[in-house]
Short mmCIF file of N, CA and C in Angstrom, two decimals:
data_model
loop_
_atom_site.label_atom_id
_atom_site.label_comp_id
_atom_site.label_asym_id
_atom_site.label_seq_id
_atom_site.Cartn_x
_atom_site.Cartn_y
_atom_site.Cartn_z
N MET A 1 8.79 9.30 19.49
CA MET A 1 8.76 7.86 19.71
C MET A 1 7.94 7.16 18.63
N PHE A 2 6.63 7.41 18.60
CA PHE A 2 5.79 6.72 17.63
C PHE A 2 6.10 7.19 16.21
N PHE A 3 6.32 8.48 16.04
CA PHE A 3 6.63 9.00 14.71
C PHE A 3 7.99 8.50 14.22
N ASN A 4 8.91 8.23 15.13
CA ASN A 4 10.19 7.62 14.74
C ASN A 4 9.97 6.19 14.23
N TYR A 5 9.05 5.48 14.89
CA TYR A 5 8.67 4.13 14.46
C TYR A 5 8.10 4.19 13.03
N VAL A 6 7.23 5.17 12.77
CA VAL A 6 6.63 5.35 11.45
C VAL A 6 7.72 5.65 10.41
N LYS A 7 8.63 6.55 10.77
CA LYS A 7 9.71 6.94 9.86
C LYS A 7 10.58 5.73 9.51
N ASN A 8 10.92 4.91 10.49
CA ASN A 8 11.74 3.71 10.26
C ASN A 8 11.01 2.69 9.39
N LYS A 9 9.70 2.52 9.62
CA LYS A 9 8.92 1.57 8.82
C LYS A 9 8.87 2.02 7.36
N ILE A 10 8.65 3.33 7.14
CA ILE A 10 8.61 3.86 5.77
C ILE A 10 9.98 3.68 5.11
N ARG A 11 11.05 4.00 5.84
CA ARG A 11 12.40 3.86 5.30
C ARG A 11 12.70 2.41 4.91
N ASN A 12 12.36 1.47 5.79
CA ASN A 12 12.61 0.05 5.52
C ASN A 12 11.83 -0.44 4.30
N LYS A 13 10.58 0.00 4.16
CA LYS A 13 9.76 -0.39 3.00
C LYS A 13 10.36 0.18 1.72
N ASN A 14 10.82 1.44 1.78
CA ASN A 14 11.42 2.06 0.60
C ASN A 14 12.71 1.35 0.20
N ILE A 15 13.52 0.95 1.18
CA ILE A 15 14.74 0.20 0.89
C ILE A 15 14.40 -1.15 0.25
N LEU A 16 13.39 -1.83 0.80
CA LEU A 16 12.96 -3.12 0.26
C LEU A 16 12.50 -2.98 -1.18
N TRP A 17 11.64 -1.96 -1.46
CA TRP A 17 11.15 -1.75 -2.82
C TRP A 17 12.28 -1.36 -3.77
N SER A 18 13.27 -0.63 -3.26
CA SER A 18 14.43 -0.27 -4.09
C SER A 18 15.20 -1.50 -4.51
N ILE A 19 15.44 -2.40 -3.56
CA ILE A 19 16.17 -3.65 -3.86
C ILE A 19 15.39 -4.52 -4.84
N ILE A 20 14.08 -4.67 -4.58
CA ILE A 20 13.23 -5.48 -5.48
C ILE A 20 13.24 -4.88 -6.88
N SER A 21 13.13 -3.55 -6.97
CA SER A 21 13.11 -2.88 -8.27
C SER A 21 14.40 -3.10 -9.04
N ILE A 22 15.53 -3.00 -8.35
CA ILE A 22 16.84 -3.20 -9.00
C ILE A 22 16.95 -4.62 -9.53
N VAL A 23 16.55 -5.60 -8.72
CA VAL A 23 16.63 -7.02 -9.12
C VAL A 23 15.73 -7.28 -10.33
N VAL A 24 14.48 -6.81 -10.26
CA VAL A 24 13.53 -7.06 -11.37
C VAL A 24 14.01 -6.36 -12.64
N MET A 25 14.51 -5.11 -12.51
CA MET A 25 15.03 -4.39 -13.68
C MET A 25 16.19 -5.16 -14.32
N PHE A 26 17.10 -5.62 -13.49
CA PHE A 26 18.27 -6.35 -13.99
C PHE A 26 17.84 -7.62 -14.73
N VAL A 27 16.94 -8.39 -14.13
CA VAL A 27 16.47 -9.64 -14.74
C VAL A 27 15.71 -9.34 -16.03
N ALA A 28 14.85 -8.31 -16.03
CA ALA A 28 14.06 -7.99 -17.22
C ALA A 28 14.94 -7.55 -18.38
N VAL A 29 15.95 -6.70 -18.10
CA VAL A 29 16.86 -6.26 -19.15
C VAL A 29 17.69 -7.43 -19.66
N LEU A 30 18.14 -8.29 -18.75
CA LEU A 30 18.91 -9.47 -19.13
C LEU A 30 18.09 -10.39 -20.04
N LEU A 31 16.81 -10.59 -19.68
CA LEU A 31 15.93 -11.43 -20.49
C LEU A 31 15.67 -10.80 -21.86
N ALA A 32 15.51 -9.48 -21.88
CA ALA A 32 15.27 -8.78 -23.15
C ALA A 32 16.47 -8.92 -24.08
N ILE A 33 17.67 -8.76 -23.52
CA ILE A 33 18.89 -8.86 -24.33
C ILE A 33 19.12 -10.29 -24.80
N SER A 34 18.94 -11.25 -23.89
CA SER A 34 19.18 -12.65 -24.25
C SER A 34 18.13 -13.17 -25.24
N ASN A 35 16.92 -12.64 -25.17
CA ASN A 35 15.86 -13.05 -26.09
C ASN A 35 16.08 -12.46 -27.48
N GLY A 36 16.64 -11.26 -27.52
CA GLY A 36 16.93 -10.62 -28.80
C GLY A 36 15.74 -9.89 -29.37
N PHE A 37 15.97 -9.17 -30.47
CA PHE A 37 14.92 -8.38 -31.10
C PHE A 37 14.65 -8.83 -32.53
N SER A 38 14.81 -10.13 -32.73
CA SER A 38 14.60 -10.67 -34.08
C SER A 38 13.11 -10.96 -34.31
N SER A 39 12.79 -11.32 -35.53
CA SER A 39 11.39 -11.66 -35.87
C SER A 39 11.14 -13.16 -35.71
N GLU A 40 12.14 -13.89 -35.22
CA GLU A 40 11.95 -15.32 -34.99
C GLU A 40 10.88 -15.52 -33.91
N THR A 41 10.24 -16.69 -33.94
CA THR A 41 9.16 -16.95 -32.99
C THR A 41 9.48 -18.18 -32.15
N GLU A 42 10.10 -17.94 -31.02
CA GLU A 42 10.39 -19.03 -30.09
C GLU A 42 9.29 -19.17 -29.04
N TRP A 43 8.45 -18.16 -28.92
CA TRP A 43 7.36 -18.15 -27.94
C TRP A 43 6.03 -18.30 -28.68
N LYS A 44 5.09 -18.97 -28.01
CA LYS A 44 3.75 -19.11 -28.57
C LYS A 44 2.72 -18.80 -27.49
N TYR A 45 1.67 -18.11 -27.92
CA TYR A 45 0.56 -17.83 -27.00
C TYR A 45 -0.56 -18.80 -27.33
N GLY A 46 -0.90 -19.66 -26.37
CA GLY A 46 -1.94 -20.64 -26.63
C GLY A 46 -2.34 -21.36 -25.35
N PHE A 47 -3.00 -22.48 -25.54
CA PHE A 47 -3.49 -23.25 -24.40
C PHE A 47 -2.35 -23.99 -23.71
N ARG A 48 -2.53 -24.23 -22.44
CA ARG A 48 -1.53 -24.97 -21.66
C ARG A 48 -1.36 -26.38 -22.19
N PHE A 49 -0.13 -26.87 -22.08
CA PHE A 49 0.19 -28.24 -22.48
C PHE A 49 -0.20 -28.53 -23.94
N SER A 50 -0.15 -27.49 -24.76
CA SER A 50 -0.50 -27.67 -26.17
C SER A 50 0.65 -27.14 -27.03
N ASP A 51 0.91 -27.80 -28.13
CA ASP A 51 1.97 -27.35 -29.04
C ASP A 51 1.47 -26.26 -29.98
N THR A 52 0.16 -26.09 -30.06
CA THR A 52 -0.38 -25.08 -30.96
C THR A 52 -0.53 -23.76 -30.22
N GLY A 53 -0.54 -22.70 -30.97
CA GLY A 53 -0.71 -21.37 -30.39
C GLY A 53 -0.29 -20.31 -31.38
N ILE A 54 -0.53 -19.07 -31.02
CA ILE A 54 -0.17 -17.95 -31.89
C ILE A 54 1.31 -17.65 -31.67
N PRO A 55 2.12 -17.69 -32.71
CA PRO A 55 3.55 -17.40 -32.54
C PRO A 55 3.77 -15.92 -32.24
N ILE A 56 4.66 -15.66 -31.30
CA ILE A 56 4.97 -14.28 -30.90
C ILE A 56 6.44 -14.02 -31.24
N PRO A 57 6.71 -12.98 -32.04
CA PRO A 57 8.10 -12.67 -32.39
C PRO A 57 8.92 -12.31 -31.15
N ASN A 58 10.22 -12.61 -31.21
CA ASN A 58 11.10 -12.32 -30.08
C ASN A 58 11.12 -10.84 -29.72
N TRP A 59 11.03 -9.95 -30.72
CA TRP A 59 11.09 -8.52 -30.42
C TRP A 59 9.90 -8.07 -29.57
N VAL A 60 8.73 -8.71 -29.71
CA VAL A 60 7.56 -8.36 -28.90
C VAL A 60 7.82 -8.73 -27.43
N ILE A 61 8.36 -9.94 -27.23
CA ILE A 61 8.66 -10.40 -25.87
C ILE A 61 9.73 -9.51 -25.24
N SER A 62 10.76 -9.17 -26.02
CA SER A 62 11.84 -8.31 -25.51
C SER A 62 11.30 -6.92 -25.14
N CYS A 63 10.40 -6.40 -25.96
CA CYS A 63 9.79 -5.09 -25.65
C CYS A 63 8.97 -5.16 -24.36
N LEU A 64 8.28 -6.28 -24.14
CA LEU A 64 7.52 -6.45 -22.88
C LEU A 64 8.46 -6.45 -21.67
N PHE A 65 9.61 -7.12 -21.80
CA PHE A 65 10.60 -7.10 -20.72
C PHE A 65 11.13 -5.69 -20.47
N ILE A 66 11.34 -4.93 -21.55
CA ILE A 66 11.82 -3.55 -21.41
C ILE A 66 10.76 -2.69 -20.70
N ILE A 67 9.49 -2.89 -21.04
CA ILE A 67 8.39 -2.15 -20.39
C ILE A 67 8.36 -2.47 -18.89
N ILE A 68 8.53 -3.75 -18.55
CA ILE A 68 8.57 -4.15 -17.13
C ILE A 68 9.74 -3.45 -16.43
N ALA A 69 10.89 -3.43 -17.10
CA ALA A 69 12.07 -2.76 -16.52
C ALA A 69 11.79 -1.28 -16.29
N LEU A 70 11.11 -0.62 -17.24
CA LEU A 70 10.80 0.81 -17.10
C LEU A 70 9.81 1.07 -15.96
N ILE A 71 8.85 0.17 -15.80
CA ILE A 71 7.89 0.31 -14.68
C ILE A 71 8.63 0.24 -13.35
N PHE A 72 9.54 -0.73 -13.24
CA PHE A 72 10.28 -0.87 -11.98
C PHE A 72 11.33 0.23 -11.81
N LEU A 73 11.77 0.82 -12.90
CA LEU A 73 12.65 2.00 -12.80
C LEU A 73 11.88 3.16 -12.16
N GLY A 74 10.63 3.32 -12.57
CA GLY A 74 9.77 4.34 -11.96
C GLY A 74 9.58 4.10 -10.47
N LEU A 75 9.35 2.82 -10.09
CA LEU A 75 9.22 2.48 -8.67
C LEU A 75 10.51 2.76 -7.91
N LEU A 76 11.64 2.45 -8.54
CA LEU A 76 12.94 2.70 -7.91
C LEU A 76 13.15 4.19 -7.67
N ILE A 77 12.86 5.00 -8.68
CA ILE A 77 13.03 6.45 -8.55
C ILE A 77 12.13 6.99 -7.44
N SER A 78 10.88 6.53 -7.40
CA SER A 78 9.93 6.97 -6.38
C SER A 78 10.41 6.58 -4.97
N SER A 79 10.89 5.35 -4.82
CA SER A 79 11.35 4.86 -3.51
C SER A 79 12.60 5.61 -3.04
N VAL A 80 13.56 5.80 -3.96
CA VAL A 80 14.79 6.50 -3.60
C VAL A 80 14.51 7.96 -3.27
N LYS A 81 13.61 8.57 -4.05
CA LYS A 81 13.24 9.97 -3.79
C LYS A 81 12.62 10.11 -2.40
N ASP A 82 11.72 9.19 -2.05
CA ASP A 82 11.08 9.23 -0.72
C ASP A 82 12.09 8.97 0.39
N LEU A 83 13.09 8.12 0.10
CA LEU A 83 14.15 7.86 1.09
C LEU A 83 14.92 9.12 1.45
N PHE A 84 15.22 9.93 0.43
CA PHE A 84 16.05 11.11 0.66
C PHE A 84 15.25 12.36 1.05
N THR A 85 14.00 12.44 0.59
CA THR A 85 13.20 13.65 0.88
C THR A 85 12.24 13.46 2.05
N ASN A 86 11.99 12.19 2.44
CA ASN A 86 11.03 11.89 3.52
C ASN A 86 9.65 12.48 3.24
N THR A 87 9.21 12.43 2.00
CA THR A 87 7.93 13.03 1.60
C THR A 87 6.76 12.45 2.38
N THR A 88 6.69 11.12 2.48
CA THR A 88 5.57 10.47 3.18
C THR A 88 5.59 10.82 4.66
N TYR A 89 6.76 10.75 5.26
CA TYR A 89 6.89 11.08 6.69
C TYR A 89 6.52 12.54 6.94
N ASN A 90 7.00 13.44 6.10
CA ASN A 90 6.69 14.87 6.27
C ASN A 90 5.20 15.15 6.13
N LYS A 91 4.54 14.38 5.26
CA LYS A 91 3.08 14.52 5.09
C LYS A 91 2.35 14.18 6.39
N ILE A 92 2.81 13.13 7.08
CA ILE A 92 2.18 12.73 8.34
C ILE A 92 2.45 13.75 9.43
N ILE A 93 3.67 14.26 9.48
CA ILE A 93 4.02 15.29 10.48
C ILE A 93 3.17 16.54 10.25
N LYS A 94 2.98 16.90 8.98
CA LYS A 94 2.15 18.07 8.66
C LYS A 94 0.70 17.83 9.09
N ALA A 95 0.20 16.61 8.83
CA ALA A 95 -1.17 16.27 9.25
C ALA A 95 -1.30 16.34 10.76
N ALA A 96 -0.28 15.88 11.49
CA ALA A 96 -0.29 15.94 12.96
C ALA A 96 -0.28 17.39 13.45
N GLN A 97 0.51 18.25 12.79
CA GLN A 97 0.57 19.66 13.18
C GLN A 97 -0.78 20.35 12.97
N GLU A 98 -1.49 19.95 11.93
CA GLU A 98 -2.81 20.54 11.66
C GLU A 98 -3.84 20.10 12.70
N ILE A 99 -3.63 18.91 13.27
CA ILE A 99 -4.57 18.41 14.30
C ILE A 99 -4.31 19.07 15.64
N GLY A 100 -3.03 19.22 16.02
CA GLY A 100 -2.71 19.80 17.33
C GLY A 100 -1.25 19.64 17.69
N ASP A 101 -0.98 19.51 18.98
CA ASP A 101 0.38 19.40 19.50
C ASP A 101 0.99 18.05 19.10
N ILE A 102 2.14 18.10 18.42
CA ILE A 102 2.76 16.88 17.89
C ILE A 102 3.17 15.92 19.00
N SER A 103 3.74 16.42 20.07
CA SER A 103 4.19 15.52 21.14
C SER A 103 3.01 14.82 21.80
N PHE A 104 1.87 15.52 21.93
CA PHE A 104 0.66 14.91 22.49
C PHE A 104 0.13 13.83 21.56
N ILE A 105 0.09 14.12 20.25
CA ILE A 105 -0.39 13.15 19.26
C ILE A 105 0.54 11.94 19.21
N ASP A 106 1.84 12.20 19.26
CA ASP A 106 2.83 11.13 19.27
C ASP A 106 2.61 10.19 20.45
N GLN A 107 2.42 10.77 21.62
CA GLN A 107 2.19 9.98 22.84
C GLN A 107 0.86 9.23 22.78
N THR A 108 -0.17 9.89 22.25
CA THR A 108 -1.48 9.25 22.13
C THR A 108 -1.41 8.03 21.22
N LEU A 109 -0.78 8.19 20.08
CA LEU A 109 -0.65 7.07 19.14
C LEU A 109 0.20 5.94 19.72
N GLN A 110 1.23 6.32 20.48
CA GLN A 110 2.09 5.32 21.13
C GLN A 110 1.27 4.48 22.12
N ASN A 111 0.35 5.13 22.82
CA ASN A 111 -0.44 4.44 23.85
C ASN A 111 -1.61 3.65 23.28
N LEU A 112 -2.03 3.97 22.05
CA LEU A 112 -3.16 3.24 21.46
C LEU A 112 -2.72 1.84 21.06
N GLN A 113 -3.60 0.88 21.30
CA GLN A 113 -3.33 -0.50 20.90
C GLN A 113 -3.56 -0.66 19.41
N LYS A 114 -2.72 -1.47 18.78
CA LYS A 114 -2.90 -1.80 17.38
C LYS A 114 -4.15 -2.65 17.25
N ASN A 115 -5.04 -2.27 16.32
CA ASN A 115 -6.29 -3.00 16.13
C ASN A 115 -6.02 -4.34 15.45
N ASN A 116 -6.53 -5.42 16.04
CA ASN A 116 -6.24 -6.75 15.49
C ASN A 116 -7.25 -7.23 14.45
N LEU A 117 -8.22 -6.37 14.10
CA LEU A 117 -9.20 -6.74 13.07
C LEU A 117 -8.69 -6.42 11.66
N ALA A 118 -7.74 -5.49 11.57
CA ALA A 118 -7.17 -5.13 10.27
C ALA A 118 -6.17 -6.19 9.83
N LYS A 119 -6.06 -6.39 8.51
CA LYS A 119 -5.16 -7.40 7.97
C LYS A 119 -4.03 -6.72 7.22
N GLY A 120 -2.80 -6.94 7.68
CA GLY A 120 -1.64 -6.46 6.96
C GLY A 120 -1.31 -4.99 7.12
N GLY A 121 -1.87 -4.33 8.09
CA GLY A 121 -1.58 -2.92 8.31
C GLY A 121 -1.60 -2.58 9.79
N ASP A 122 -1.18 -1.37 10.11
CA ASP A 122 -1.18 -0.89 11.49
C ASP A 122 -2.33 0.10 11.63
N LEU A 123 -3.39 -0.33 12.28
CA LEU A 123 -4.59 0.50 12.46
C LEU A 123 -4.74 0.84 13.94
N ARG A 124 -4.83 2.15 14.24
CA ARG A 124 -5.03 2.63 15.61
C ARG A 124 -6.01 3.79 15.56
N TYR A 125 -6.95 3.80 16.47
CA TYR A 125 -7.90 4.92 16.51
C TYR A 125 -8.57 4.99 17.87
N ASN A 126 -9.05 6.18 18.18
CA ASN A 126 -9.91 6.41 19.33
C ASN A 126 -10.89 7.50 18.92
N ASN A 127 -11.57 8.14 19.87
CA ASN A 127 -12.54 9.16 19.49
C ASN A 127 -11.89 10.49 19.13
N PHE A 128 -10.53 10.54 19.13
CA PHE A 128 -9.81 11.76 18.78
C PHE A 128 -9.00 11.60 17.49
N LEU A 129 -8.26 10.49 17.37
CA LEU A 129 -7.36 10.28 16.23
C LEU A 129 -7.67 9.00 15.47
N PHE A 130 -7.41 9.04 14.17
CA PHE A 130 -7.51 7.86 13.32
C PHE A 130 -6.20 7.73 12.56
N PHE A 131 -5.51 6.58 12.73
CA PHE A 131 -4.21 6.34 12.09
C PHE A 131 -4.24 4.99 11.41
N TYR A 132 -3.72 4.95 10.16
CA TYR A 132 -3.59 3.69 9.44
C TYR A 132 -2.34 3.72 8.58
N MET A 133 -1.53 2.66 8.67
CA MET A 133 -0.33 2.55 7.87
C MET A 133 -0.24 1.16 7.27
N LYS A 134 -0.08 1.12 5.94
CA LYS A 134 0.14 -0.15 5.25
C LYS A 134 1.19 0.10 4.18
N GLY A 135 2.32 -0.57 4.30
CA GLY A 135 3.43 -0.34 3.38
C GLY A 135 3.95 1.07 3.55
N THR A 136 4.00 1.81 2.45
CA THR A 136 4.44 3.20 2.53
C THR A 136 3.27 4.18 2.51
N GLU A 137 2.06 3.66 2.59
CA GLU A 137 0.88 4.53 2.69
C GLU A 137 0.56 4.76 4.16
N VAL A 138 0.46 6.04 4.54
CA VAL A 138 0.18 6.39 5.93
C VAL A 138 -0.91 7.46 5.96
N PHE A 139 -1.89 7.26 6.83
CA PHE A 139 -3.00 8.21 6.97
C PHE A 139 -3.16 8.61 8.43
N LEU A 140 -3.38 9.88 8.66
CA LEU A 140 -3.62 10.41 10.01
C LEU A 140 -4.59 11.58 9.89
N PHE A 141 -5.72 11.47 10.60
CA PHE A 141 -6.69 12.57 10.61
C PHE A 141 -7.58 12.45 11.85
N PRO A 142 -8.29 13.52 12.19
CA PRO A 142 -9.19 13.45 13.35
C PRO A 142 -10.34 12.48 13.09
N THR A 143 -10.72 11.73 14.09
CA THR A 143 -11.82 10.76 13.96
C THR A 143 -13.12 11.47 13.61
N LYS A 144 -13.31 12.67 14.14
CA LYS A 144 -14.57 13.39 13.89
C LYS A 144 -14.72 13.82 12.43
N SER A 145 -13.60 13.80 11.65
CA SER A 145 -13.69 14.19 10.24
C SER A 145 -14.18 13.05 9.34
N ILE A 146 -14.36 11.86 9.92
CA ILE A 146 -14.85 10.71 9.13
C ILE A 146 -16.32 10.92 8.82
N ASN A 147 -16.66 10.85 7.54
CA ASN A 147 -18.06 11.06 7.16
C ASN A 147 -18.69 9.85 6.47
N SER A 148 -17.91 8.77 6.26
CA SER A 148 -18.46 7.58 5.63
C SER A 148 -17.64 6.35 6.02
N ILE A 149 -18.35 5.27 6.41
CA ILE A 149 -17.72 3.99 6.73
C ILE A 149 -18.51 2.91 6.01
N GLN A 150 -17.87 2.21 5.07
CA GLN A 150 -18.57 1.20 4.29
C GLN A 150 -17.83 -0.13 4.31
N PRO A 151 -18.46 -1.19 4.84
CA PRO A 151 -17.85 -2.51 4.70
C PRO A 151 -18.11 -3.03 3.28
N ILE A 152 -17.06 -3.43 2.58
CA ILE A 152 -17.20 -3.84 1.18
C ILE A 152 -16.57 -5.22 0.98
N LYS A 153 -17.34 -6.07 0.29
CA LYS A 153 -16.84 -7.39 -0.09
C LYS A 153 -16.89 -7.47 -1.61
N GLU A 154 -15.71 -7.52 -2.24
CA GLU A 154 -15.63 -7.62 -3.69
C GLU A 154 -15.35 -9.07 -4.07
N THR A 155 -16.23 -9.62 -4.88
CA THR A 155 -16.03 -11.00 -5.32
C THR A 155 -15.64 -10.99 -6.79
N GLY A 156 -14.82 -11.90 -7.14
CA GLY A 156 -14.33 -12.03 -8.51
C GLY A 156 -13.38 -13.20 -8.53
N LYS A 157 -12.24 -13.00 -9.15
CA LYS A 157 -11.23 -14.06 -9.15
C LYS A 157 -10.77 -14.33 -7.73
N ASN A 158 -10.52 -13.25 -6.98
CA ASN A 158 -10.19 -13.35 -5.55
C ASN A 158 -11.17 -12.48 -4.78
N THR A 159 -11.58 -12.95 -3.62
CA THR A 159 -12.49 -12.17 -2.78
C THR A 159 -11.66 -11.20 -1.94
N GLU A 160 -12.06 -9.93 -1.98
CA GLU A 160 -11.40 -8.90 -1.17
C GLU A 160 -12.41 -8.29 -0.23
N CYS A 161 -12.04 -8.20 1.03
CA CYS A 161 -12.90 -7.57 2.03
C CYS A 161 -12.16 -6.39 2.65
N TYR A 162 -12.79 -5.25 2.66
CA TYR A 162 -12.18 -4.07 3.27
C TYR A 162 -13.25 -3.10 3.75
N VAL A 163 -12.86 -2.28 4.70
CA VAL A 163 -13.73 -1.21 5.17
C VAL A 163 -13.21 0.07 4.53
N ASN A 164 -14.07 0.74 3.79
CA ASN A 164 -13.71 1.99 3.13
C ASN A 164 -14.07 3.14 4.08
N VAL A 165 -13.05 3.87 4.53
CA VAL A 165 -13.25 4.98 5.46
C VAL A 165 -12.94 6.28 4.73
N ARG A 166 -13.93 7.15 4.65
CA ARG A 166 -13.74 8.46 4.01
C ARG A 166 -13.80 9.55 5.06
N SER A 167 -12.78 10.41 5.01
CA SER A 167 -12.79 11.60 5.85
C SER A 167 -12.97 12.80 4.93
N ALA A 168 -12.86 13.99 5.49
CA ALA A 168 -12.98 15.20 4.68
C ALA A 168 -11.86 15.28 3.64
N THR A 169 -10.69 14.68 3.94
CA THR A 169 -9.53 14.82 3.05
C THR A 169 -8.98 13.50 2.51
N GLU A 170 -9.33 12.37 3.11
CA GLU A 170 -8.71 11.08 2.75
C GLU A 170 -9.76 10.01 2.44
N ASN A 171 -9.32 9.00 1.68
CA ASN A 171 -10.11 7.81 1.42
C ASN A 171 -9.22 6.60 1.70
N VAL A 172 -9.57 5.82 2.72
CA VAL A 172 -8.70 4.74 3.21
C VAL A 172 -9.40 3.40 3.06
N LYS A 173 -8.69 2.42 2.46
CA LYS A 173 -9.20 1.05 2.39
C LYS A 173 -8.45 0.24 3.44
N ILE A 174 -9.20 -0.28 4.41
CA ILE A 174 -8.60 -1.10 5.47
C ILE A 174 -9.00 -2.55 5.22
N TYR A 175 -8.03 -3.34 4.76
CA TYR A 175 -8.30 -4.73 4.42
C TYR A 175 -8.45 -5.58 5.68
N THR A 176 -9.37 -6.53 5.60
CA THR A 176 -9.66 -7.39 6.75
C THR A 176 -10.19 -8.73 6.25
N LYS A 177 -10.40 -9.66 7.16
CA LYS A 177 -11.03 -10.93 6.81
C LYS A 177 -12.53 -10.73 6.74
N GLU A 178 -13.21 -11.58 5.98
CA GLU A 178 -14.67 -11.47 5.83
C GLU A 178 -15.37 -11.54 7.19
N LEU A 179 -14.86 -12.39 8.04
CA LEU A 179 -15.41 -12.57 9.39
C LEU A 179 -15.34 -11.27 10.21
N ASN A 180 -14.31 -10.44 9.97
CA ASN A 180 -14.11 -9.21 10.76
C ASN A 180 -14.64 -7.96 10.08
N LEU A 181 -15.23 -8.10 8.91
CA LEU A 181 -15.65 -6.95 8.11
C LEU A 181 -16.66 -6.05 8.83
N VAL A 182 -17.76 -6.62 9.25
CA VAL A 182 -18.80 -5.84 9.93
C VAL A 182 -18.37 -5.42 11.33
N PRO A 183 -17.73 -6.30 12.13
CA PRO A 183 -17.25 -5.85 13.44
C PRO A 183 -16.29 -4.66 13.38
N LEU A 184 -15.39 -4.65 12.38
CA LEU A 184 -14.45 -3.54 12.25
C LEU A 184 -15.19 -2.25 11.88
N ALA A 185 -16.11 -2.33 10.93
CA ALA A 185 -16.89 -1.14 10.53
C ALA A 185 -17.68 -0.60 11.71
N ASN A 186 -18.30 -1.49 12.49
CA ASN A 186 -19.09 -1.07 13.66
C ASN A 186 -18.22 -0.45 14.75
N ASP A 187 -17.01 -1.01 14.92
CA ASP A 187 -16.11 -0.48 15.95
C ASP A 187 -15.65 0.93 15.59
N ILE A 188 -15.31 1.16 14.33
CA ILE A 188 -14.91 2.51 13.88
C ILE A 188 -16.09 3.47 14.04
N LEU A 189 -17.29 3.00 13.65
CA LEU A 189 -18.49 3.84 13.77
C LEU A 189 -18.75 4.25 15.21
N TYR A 190 -18.50 3.34 16.16
CA TYR A 190 -18.68 3.64 17.59
C TYR A 190 -17.82 4.84 18.00
N TYR A 191 -16.56 4.84 17.57
CA TYR A 191 -15.65 5.93 17.95
C TYR A 191 -15.97 7.23 17.20
N VAL A 192 -16.47 7.10 15.98
CA VAL A 192 -16.87 8.30 15.22
C VAL A 192 -18.05 8.96 15.93
N ARG A 193 -19.00 8.17 16.38
CA ARG A 193 -20.17 8.73 17.12
C ARG A 193 -19.73 9.34 18.43
N ALA A 194 -18.76 8.73 19.09
CA ALA A 194 -18.25 9.28 20.36
C ALA A 194 -17.51 10.60 20.14
N ALA A 195 -16.96 10.79 18.93
CA ALA A 195 -16.21 12.01 18.64
C ALA A 195 -17.10 13.20 18.33
N GLN A 196 -18.37 12.93 17.99
CA GLN A 196 -19.29 14.02 17.61
C GLN A 196 -19.67 14.90 18.80
#
């Protein structure tokens, strides 16, 4: 039940990334071809709303579009490979088998409420299991294996708040709002202490 939900979510994300990759690759190659590989300079690097700037040859811009296309080709290959091999899903099933009985873990995760302090991911835990899924990244391990919980606020161009959870085998960043940063870290810590 729950693992089928995980499998479907991973499949849907891989399909979405495959479609996005194909579209971006097509547009990037089209732009590279239409821009051409001449030494003419139709593009300029400079200040906004200014006619002055460093002229950039068309071949440099076209090469940048080709590089973008190659990056998204790599993403496409990775997504399609995961679609057909179920690598991410199999990793979670293997992690569940190492913890214990799969049907019991499946039922436990199904019964756990999704934590509402996490932003943009599916976070579930109790004093036995810790599960987190965001996009195609999925983590599952025993709560007692957690050895570090750090609330982190990174400031810069954009402020990022996340709780960094380290287990014996995994390192998980759980993104949250600044307001929920310490409450989420304390809540996880409560269950880790209960698991000892």
